[in-house]
Short mmCIF file of C-alpha atoms and ligand atoms in Angstrom, two decimals:
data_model
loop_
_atom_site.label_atom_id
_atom_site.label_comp_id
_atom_site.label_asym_id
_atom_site.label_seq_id
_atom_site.Cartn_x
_atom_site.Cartn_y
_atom_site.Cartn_z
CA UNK A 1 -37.64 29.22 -20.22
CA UNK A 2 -38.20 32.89 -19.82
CA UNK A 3 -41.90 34.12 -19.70
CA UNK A 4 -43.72 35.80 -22.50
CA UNK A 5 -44.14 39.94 -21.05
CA UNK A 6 -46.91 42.55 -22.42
CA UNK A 7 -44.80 45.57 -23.02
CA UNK A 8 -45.83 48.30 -21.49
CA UNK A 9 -48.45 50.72 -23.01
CA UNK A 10 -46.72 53.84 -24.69
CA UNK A 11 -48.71 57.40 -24.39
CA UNK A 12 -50.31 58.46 -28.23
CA UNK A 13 -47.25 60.87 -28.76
CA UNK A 14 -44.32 58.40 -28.23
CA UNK A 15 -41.12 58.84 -29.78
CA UNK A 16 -41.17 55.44 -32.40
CA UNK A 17 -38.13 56.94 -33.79
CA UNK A 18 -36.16 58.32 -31.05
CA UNK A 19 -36.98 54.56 -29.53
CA UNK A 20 -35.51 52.72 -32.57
CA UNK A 21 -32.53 54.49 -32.60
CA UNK A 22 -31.68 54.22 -28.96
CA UNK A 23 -32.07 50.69 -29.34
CA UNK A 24 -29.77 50.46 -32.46
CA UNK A 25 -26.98 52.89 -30.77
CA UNK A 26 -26.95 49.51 -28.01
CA UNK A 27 -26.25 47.47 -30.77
CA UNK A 28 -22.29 47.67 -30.95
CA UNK A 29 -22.64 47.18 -26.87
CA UNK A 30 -25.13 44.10 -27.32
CA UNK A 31 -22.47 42.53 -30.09
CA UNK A 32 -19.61 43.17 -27.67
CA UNK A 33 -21.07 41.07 -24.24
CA UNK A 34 -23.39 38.81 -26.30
CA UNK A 35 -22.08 35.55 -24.03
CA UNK A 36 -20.17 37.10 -21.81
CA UNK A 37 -20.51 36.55 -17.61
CA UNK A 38 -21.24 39.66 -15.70
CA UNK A 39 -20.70 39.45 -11.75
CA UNK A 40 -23.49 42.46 -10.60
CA UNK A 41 -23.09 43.12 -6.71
CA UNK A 42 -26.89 44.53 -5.73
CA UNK A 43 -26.09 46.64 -2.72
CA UNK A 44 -28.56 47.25 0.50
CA UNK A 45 -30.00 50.48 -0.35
CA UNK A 46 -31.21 50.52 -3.69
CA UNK A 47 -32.84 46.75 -2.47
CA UNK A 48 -34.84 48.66 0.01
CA UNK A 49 -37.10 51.02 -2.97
CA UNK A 50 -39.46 48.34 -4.53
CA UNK A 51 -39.82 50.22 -7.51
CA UNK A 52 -36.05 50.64 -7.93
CA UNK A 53 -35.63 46.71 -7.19
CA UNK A 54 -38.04 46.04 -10.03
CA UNK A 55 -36.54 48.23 -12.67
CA UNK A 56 -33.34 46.46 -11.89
CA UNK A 57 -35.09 43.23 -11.91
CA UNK A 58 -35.96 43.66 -15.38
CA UNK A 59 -32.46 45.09 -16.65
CA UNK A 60 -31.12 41.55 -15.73
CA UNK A 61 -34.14 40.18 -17.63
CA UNK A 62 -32.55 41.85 -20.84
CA UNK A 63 -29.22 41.22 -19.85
CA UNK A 64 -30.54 37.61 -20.05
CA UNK A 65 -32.75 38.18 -23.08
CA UNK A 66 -29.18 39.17 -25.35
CA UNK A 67 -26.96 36.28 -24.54
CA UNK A 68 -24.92 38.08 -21.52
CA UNK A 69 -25.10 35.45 -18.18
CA UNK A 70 -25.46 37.89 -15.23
CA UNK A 71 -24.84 36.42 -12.01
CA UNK A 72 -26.07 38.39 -9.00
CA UNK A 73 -24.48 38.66 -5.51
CA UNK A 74 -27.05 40.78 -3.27
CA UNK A 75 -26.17 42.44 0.33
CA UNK A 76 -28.73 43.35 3.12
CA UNK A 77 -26.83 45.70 5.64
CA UNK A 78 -29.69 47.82 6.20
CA UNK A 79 -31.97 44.79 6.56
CA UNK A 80 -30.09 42.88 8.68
CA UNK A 81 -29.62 46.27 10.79
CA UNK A 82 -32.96 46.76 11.01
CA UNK A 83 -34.11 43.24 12.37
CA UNK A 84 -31.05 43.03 14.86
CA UNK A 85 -32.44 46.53 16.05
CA UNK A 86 -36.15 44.95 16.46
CA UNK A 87 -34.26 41.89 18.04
CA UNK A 88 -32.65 44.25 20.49
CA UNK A 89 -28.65 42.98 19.42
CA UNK A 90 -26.20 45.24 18.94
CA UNK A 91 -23.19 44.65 16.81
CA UNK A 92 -20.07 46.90 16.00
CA UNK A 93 -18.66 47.54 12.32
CA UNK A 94 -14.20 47.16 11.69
CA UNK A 95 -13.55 48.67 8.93
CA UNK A 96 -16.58 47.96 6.90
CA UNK A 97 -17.15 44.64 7.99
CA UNK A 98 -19.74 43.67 11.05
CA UNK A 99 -18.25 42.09 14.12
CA UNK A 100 -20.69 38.63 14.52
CA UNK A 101 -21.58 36.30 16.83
CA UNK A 102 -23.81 33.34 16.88
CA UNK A 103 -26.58 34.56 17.77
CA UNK A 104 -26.05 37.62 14.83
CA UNK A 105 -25.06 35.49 12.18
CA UNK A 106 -28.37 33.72 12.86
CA UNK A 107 -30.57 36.87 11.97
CA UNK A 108 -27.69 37.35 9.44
CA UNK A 109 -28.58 34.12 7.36
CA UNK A 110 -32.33 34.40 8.21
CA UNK A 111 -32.54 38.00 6.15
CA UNK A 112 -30.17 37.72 3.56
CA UNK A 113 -31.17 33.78 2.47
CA UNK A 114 -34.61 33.56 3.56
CA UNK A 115 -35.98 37.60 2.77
CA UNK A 116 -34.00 39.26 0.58
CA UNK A 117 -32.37 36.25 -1.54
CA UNK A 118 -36.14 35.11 -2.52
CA UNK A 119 -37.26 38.55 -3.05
CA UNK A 120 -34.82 38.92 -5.83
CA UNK A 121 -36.02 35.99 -7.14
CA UNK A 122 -39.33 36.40 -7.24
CA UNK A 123 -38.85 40.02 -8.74
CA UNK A 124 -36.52 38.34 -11.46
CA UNK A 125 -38.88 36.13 -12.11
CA UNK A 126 -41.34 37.96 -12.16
CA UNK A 127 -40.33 40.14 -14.84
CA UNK A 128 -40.55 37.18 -17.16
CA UNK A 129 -36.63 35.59 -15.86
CA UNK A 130 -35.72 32.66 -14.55
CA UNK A 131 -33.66 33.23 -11.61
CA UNK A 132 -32.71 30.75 -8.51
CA UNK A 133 -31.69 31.96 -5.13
CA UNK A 134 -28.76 30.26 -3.27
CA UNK A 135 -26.24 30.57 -0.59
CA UNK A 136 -22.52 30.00 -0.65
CA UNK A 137 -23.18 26.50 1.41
CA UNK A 138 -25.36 25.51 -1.51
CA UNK A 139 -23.55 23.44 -3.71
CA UNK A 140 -20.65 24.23 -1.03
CA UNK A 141 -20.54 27.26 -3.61
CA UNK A 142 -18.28 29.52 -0.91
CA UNK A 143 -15.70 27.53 0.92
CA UNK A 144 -14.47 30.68 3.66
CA UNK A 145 -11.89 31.18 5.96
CA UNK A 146 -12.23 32.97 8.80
CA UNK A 147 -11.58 36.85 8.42
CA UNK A 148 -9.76 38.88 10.74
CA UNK A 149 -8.23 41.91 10.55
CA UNK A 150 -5.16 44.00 12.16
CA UNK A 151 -4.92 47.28 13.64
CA UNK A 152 -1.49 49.23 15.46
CA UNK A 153 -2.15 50.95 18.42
CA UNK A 154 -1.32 54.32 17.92
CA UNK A 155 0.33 55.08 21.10
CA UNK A 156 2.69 51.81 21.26
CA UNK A 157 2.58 50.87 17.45
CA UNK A 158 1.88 47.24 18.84
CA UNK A 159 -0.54 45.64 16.02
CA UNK A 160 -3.41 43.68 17.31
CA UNK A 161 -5.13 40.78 15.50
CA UNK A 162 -9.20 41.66 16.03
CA UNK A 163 -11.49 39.23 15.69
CA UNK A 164 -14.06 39.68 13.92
CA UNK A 165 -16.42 36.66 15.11
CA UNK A 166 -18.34 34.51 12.63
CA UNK A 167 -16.72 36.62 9.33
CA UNK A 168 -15.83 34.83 6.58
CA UNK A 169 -13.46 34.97 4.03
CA UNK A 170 -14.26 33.48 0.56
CA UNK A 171 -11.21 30.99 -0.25
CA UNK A 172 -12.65 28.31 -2.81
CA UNK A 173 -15.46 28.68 -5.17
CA UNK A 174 -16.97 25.99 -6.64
CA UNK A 175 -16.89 26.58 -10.43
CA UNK A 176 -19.10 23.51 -11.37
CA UNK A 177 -22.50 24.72 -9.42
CA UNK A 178 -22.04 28.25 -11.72
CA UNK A 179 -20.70 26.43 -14.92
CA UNK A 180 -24.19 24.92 -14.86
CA UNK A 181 -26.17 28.40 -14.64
CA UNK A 182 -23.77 29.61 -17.75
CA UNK A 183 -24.71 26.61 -19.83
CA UNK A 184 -28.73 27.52 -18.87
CA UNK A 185 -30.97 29.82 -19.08
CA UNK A 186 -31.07 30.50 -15.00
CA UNK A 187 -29.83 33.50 -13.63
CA UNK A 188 -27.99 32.51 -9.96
CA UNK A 189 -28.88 35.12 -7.08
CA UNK A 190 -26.08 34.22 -4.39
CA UNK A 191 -26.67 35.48 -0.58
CA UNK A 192 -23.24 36.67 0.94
CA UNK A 193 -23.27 33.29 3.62
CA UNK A 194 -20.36 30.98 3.82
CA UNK A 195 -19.56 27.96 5.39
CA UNK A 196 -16.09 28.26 7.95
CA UNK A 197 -13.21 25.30 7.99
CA UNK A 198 -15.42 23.62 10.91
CA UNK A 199 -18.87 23.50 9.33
CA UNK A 200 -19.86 26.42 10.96
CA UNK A 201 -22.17 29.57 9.19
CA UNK A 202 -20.02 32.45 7.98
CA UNK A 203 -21.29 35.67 7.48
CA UNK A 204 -19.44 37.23 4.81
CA UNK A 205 -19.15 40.98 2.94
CA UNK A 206 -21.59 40.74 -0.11
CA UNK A 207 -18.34 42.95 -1.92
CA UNK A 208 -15.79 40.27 -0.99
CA UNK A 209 -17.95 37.20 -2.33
CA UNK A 210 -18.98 39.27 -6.02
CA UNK A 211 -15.12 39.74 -6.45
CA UNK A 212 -14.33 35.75 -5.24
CA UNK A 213 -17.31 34.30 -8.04
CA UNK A 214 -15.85 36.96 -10.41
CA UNK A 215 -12.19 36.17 -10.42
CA UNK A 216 -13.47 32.49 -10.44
CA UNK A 217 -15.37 32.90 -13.57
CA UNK A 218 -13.38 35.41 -14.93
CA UNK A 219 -16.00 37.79 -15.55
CA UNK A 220 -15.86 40.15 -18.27
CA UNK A 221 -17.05 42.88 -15.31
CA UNK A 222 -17.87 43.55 -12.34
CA UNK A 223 -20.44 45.83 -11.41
CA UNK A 224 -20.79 47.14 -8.00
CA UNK A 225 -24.22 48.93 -7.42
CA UNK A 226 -24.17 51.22 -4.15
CA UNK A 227 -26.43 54.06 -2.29
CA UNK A 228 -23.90 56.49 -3.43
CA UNK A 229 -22.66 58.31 -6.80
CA UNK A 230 -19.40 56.33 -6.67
CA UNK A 231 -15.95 56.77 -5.16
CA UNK A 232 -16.39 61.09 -3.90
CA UNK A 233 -13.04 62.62 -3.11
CA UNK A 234 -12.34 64.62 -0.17
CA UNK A 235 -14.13 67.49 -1.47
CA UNK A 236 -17.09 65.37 -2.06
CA UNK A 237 -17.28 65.17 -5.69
CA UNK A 238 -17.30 61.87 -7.75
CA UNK A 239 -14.03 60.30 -9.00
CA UNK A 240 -14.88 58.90 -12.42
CA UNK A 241 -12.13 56.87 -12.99
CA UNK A 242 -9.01 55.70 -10.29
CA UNK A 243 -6.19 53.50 -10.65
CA UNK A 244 -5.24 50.88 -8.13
CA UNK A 245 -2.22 53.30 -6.56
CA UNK A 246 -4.35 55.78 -6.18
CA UNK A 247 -7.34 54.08 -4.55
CA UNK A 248 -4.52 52.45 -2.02
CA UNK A 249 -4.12 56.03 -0.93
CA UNK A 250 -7.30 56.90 -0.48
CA UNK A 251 -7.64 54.32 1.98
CA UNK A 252 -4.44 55.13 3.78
CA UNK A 253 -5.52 58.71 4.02
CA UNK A 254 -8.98 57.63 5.09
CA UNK A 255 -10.88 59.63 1.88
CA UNK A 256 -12.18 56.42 1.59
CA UNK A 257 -13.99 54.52 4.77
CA UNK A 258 -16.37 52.22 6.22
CA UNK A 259 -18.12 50.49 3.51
CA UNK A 260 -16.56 51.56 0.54
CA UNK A 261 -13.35 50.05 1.72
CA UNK A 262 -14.14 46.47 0.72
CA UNK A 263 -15.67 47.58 -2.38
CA UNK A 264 -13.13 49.14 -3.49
CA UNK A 265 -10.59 46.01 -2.21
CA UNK A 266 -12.25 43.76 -4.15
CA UNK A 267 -12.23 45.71 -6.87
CA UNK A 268 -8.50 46.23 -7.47
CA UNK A 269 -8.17 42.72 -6.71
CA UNK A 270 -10.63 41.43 -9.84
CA UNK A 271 -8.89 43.80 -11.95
CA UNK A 272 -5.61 42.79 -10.82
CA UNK A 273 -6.62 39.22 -11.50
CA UNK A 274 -8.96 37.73 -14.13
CA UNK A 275 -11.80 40.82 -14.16
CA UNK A 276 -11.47 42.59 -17.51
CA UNK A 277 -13.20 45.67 -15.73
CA UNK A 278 -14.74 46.82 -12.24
CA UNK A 279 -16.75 49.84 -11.69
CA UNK A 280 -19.24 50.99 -8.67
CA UNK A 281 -22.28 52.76 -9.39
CA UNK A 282 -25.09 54.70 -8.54
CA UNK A 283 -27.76 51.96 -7.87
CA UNK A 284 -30.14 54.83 -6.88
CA UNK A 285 -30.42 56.11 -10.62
CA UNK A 286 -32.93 54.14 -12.48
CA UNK A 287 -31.83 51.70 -15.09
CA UNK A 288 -27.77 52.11 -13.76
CA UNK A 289 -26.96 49.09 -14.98
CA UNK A 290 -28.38 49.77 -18.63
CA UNK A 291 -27.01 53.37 -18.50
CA UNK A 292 -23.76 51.73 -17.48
CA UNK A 293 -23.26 48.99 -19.93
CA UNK A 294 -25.18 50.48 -23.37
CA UNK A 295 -24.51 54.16 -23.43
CA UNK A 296 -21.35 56.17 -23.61
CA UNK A 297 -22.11 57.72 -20.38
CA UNK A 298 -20.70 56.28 -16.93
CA UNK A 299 -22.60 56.44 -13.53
CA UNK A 300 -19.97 56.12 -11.76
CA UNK A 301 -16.48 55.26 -10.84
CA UNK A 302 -14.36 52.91 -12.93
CA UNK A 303 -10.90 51.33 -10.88
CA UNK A 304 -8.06 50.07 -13.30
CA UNK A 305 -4.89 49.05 -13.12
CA UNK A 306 -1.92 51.43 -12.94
P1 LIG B 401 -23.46 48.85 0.09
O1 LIG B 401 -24.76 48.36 0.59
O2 LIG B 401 -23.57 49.36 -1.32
O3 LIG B 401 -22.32 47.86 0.25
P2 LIG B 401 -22.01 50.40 2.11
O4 LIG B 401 -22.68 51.26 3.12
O5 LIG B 401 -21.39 49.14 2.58
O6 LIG B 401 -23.11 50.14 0.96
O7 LIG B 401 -20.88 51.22 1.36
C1 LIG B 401 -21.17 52.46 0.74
C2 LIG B 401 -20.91 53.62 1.71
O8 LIG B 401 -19.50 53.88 1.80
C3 LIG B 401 -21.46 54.95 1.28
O9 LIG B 401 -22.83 55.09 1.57
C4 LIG B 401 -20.60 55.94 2.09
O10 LIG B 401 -21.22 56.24 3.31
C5 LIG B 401 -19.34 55.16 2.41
N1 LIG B 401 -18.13 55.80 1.91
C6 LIG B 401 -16.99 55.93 2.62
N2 LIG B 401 -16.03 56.57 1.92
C7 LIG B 401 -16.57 56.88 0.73
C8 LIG B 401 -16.07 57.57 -0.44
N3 LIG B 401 -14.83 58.08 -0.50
N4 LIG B 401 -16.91 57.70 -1.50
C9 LIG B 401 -18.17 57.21 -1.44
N5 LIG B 401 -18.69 56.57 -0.38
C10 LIG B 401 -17.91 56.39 0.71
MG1 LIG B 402 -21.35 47.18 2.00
#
């Protein structure tokens, strides 16, 4: 189903060779995920640099082209942020996660199903894929509880249940809707919306839903693509790999905060349950995902288990 591309032109002095061999080294890599689901979480940021969204629209075109089934799960903080700021409505963030009301989760689902879901699309597409945008209520793909989340007062140690609006929590995927992608040739680009125990529109943390469809599937990885290098420490340089024990301190001791923490939640939790790996890279470097899966050389951090 995939569309016939012109490669591009190479300058008179190209490296043939040096191009051969790089290809060849990916090989081994190729032979290893050849049929193998990858759950890629495509984070605000990198979205936001057209040129970096079509490089990584092609990478999932090859991805595609050798037999691996990628399935994307995009976000749109910085989107959303900037149309609730043109809208004049404010909204507050709980540990990573944005408080939401109706009228929020409205602009919520209007950017991240209606922009940015068919702008992936369209750039997957048109690098020669085949992709199709949906949201967790197609298909009821993402059945959600609501989320809400405790704090303790520091002065009287009471905890306090906050709520966090129209959040969702993913707590049943439908397999069957993403069985059918794996047996085609369609790539699935999934927008972070949920539908709540009452019908009602859940807006719900693009991290938590790549981690739900990845445990469901049990994808060989997940790959987390952020604004940042990966996990920094407190003295602000990158942590290549962590275990699970460690990353639970990091949080505790706040090294790690705001939006990394449900990254990095999710990402012990896949690799505590049926997620083979989980890493979170650079999605600012070109080609991260490539550099990532084919080469020797990380761009990021990787989280095991202990
Ligand atoms: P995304 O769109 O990729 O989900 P987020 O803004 O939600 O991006 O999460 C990534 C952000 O997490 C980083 O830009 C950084 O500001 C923040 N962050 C907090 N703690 C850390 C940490 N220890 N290492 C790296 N980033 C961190
Ligand atoms: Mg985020």
């Amino acid at each position: 189903m995939s569309k016939k591309q012109k490669p591009p032109p190479n300058p008179p002095d190209h490296d043939w060779l040096g191009q051969a061999k790089v290809l060849s080294e990916a090989m081994p890599f190729m032979q290893r995920y050849g049929g193998e689901t990858f759950v890629i979480k495509f984070g605000g940021n990198a979205m936001g640099d057209g040129r970096l969204a079509d490089l990584f629209a092609r990478d999932i075109v090859l991805l595609r082209q050798i037999g691996i089934n990628p399935i994307i799960v995009h976000g749109g903080g910085p989107q959303i942020g900037d149309m609730l700021e043109r809208l004049k409505i404010k909204s507050e963030f709980i540990d990573g996660l944005r408080v939401t009301d109706q009228e929020t989760v409205n602009v919520v689902e209007m950017v991240l199903s209606g922009s940015i879901n068919k702008q992936i699309v369209s750039d997957i597409n048109a690098a020669g894929g085949f992709a199709i945008g949906l949201s967790g209520k197609d298909g009821n793909l993402i059945k959600c509880d609501k989320a809400a989340r405790a704090t303790r007062d520091s002065d009287s140690n009471i905890e306090k249940i906050l709520d966090l609006g129209l959040v969702g929590e993913p707590k049943e995927i439908n397999p069957h809707i993403l069985a059918l992608f794996d047996e085609s040739d369609i790539t699935p680009v999934i927008a972070p919306i949920g539908t709540g125990p009452d019908g009602e529109t859940l807006n719900i943390n693009a991290d938590t839903v790549a981690g739900a469809i990845a445990n469901a599937v049990g994808a060989k990885r997940l790959l987390m693509l952020t604004d940042v290098s990966g996990v920094m420490d407190d003295a602000d340089q990158l942590i290549t790999d962590i275990t699970i024990t460690e990353a639970k301190g990091l949080i505790e001791d706040g090294t790690i905060s705001g939006g990394m923490i449900p990254k990095i939640k999710t990402c012990m939790q896949a690799v505590n349950g049926n997620v083979e790996a989980a890493v979170v890279i650079d999605g600012r470097v070109e080609h991260a995902l490539l550099v990532e899966l084919f080469t020797e050389g990380g761009v990021g951090t990787l989280i095991k288990t202990d």
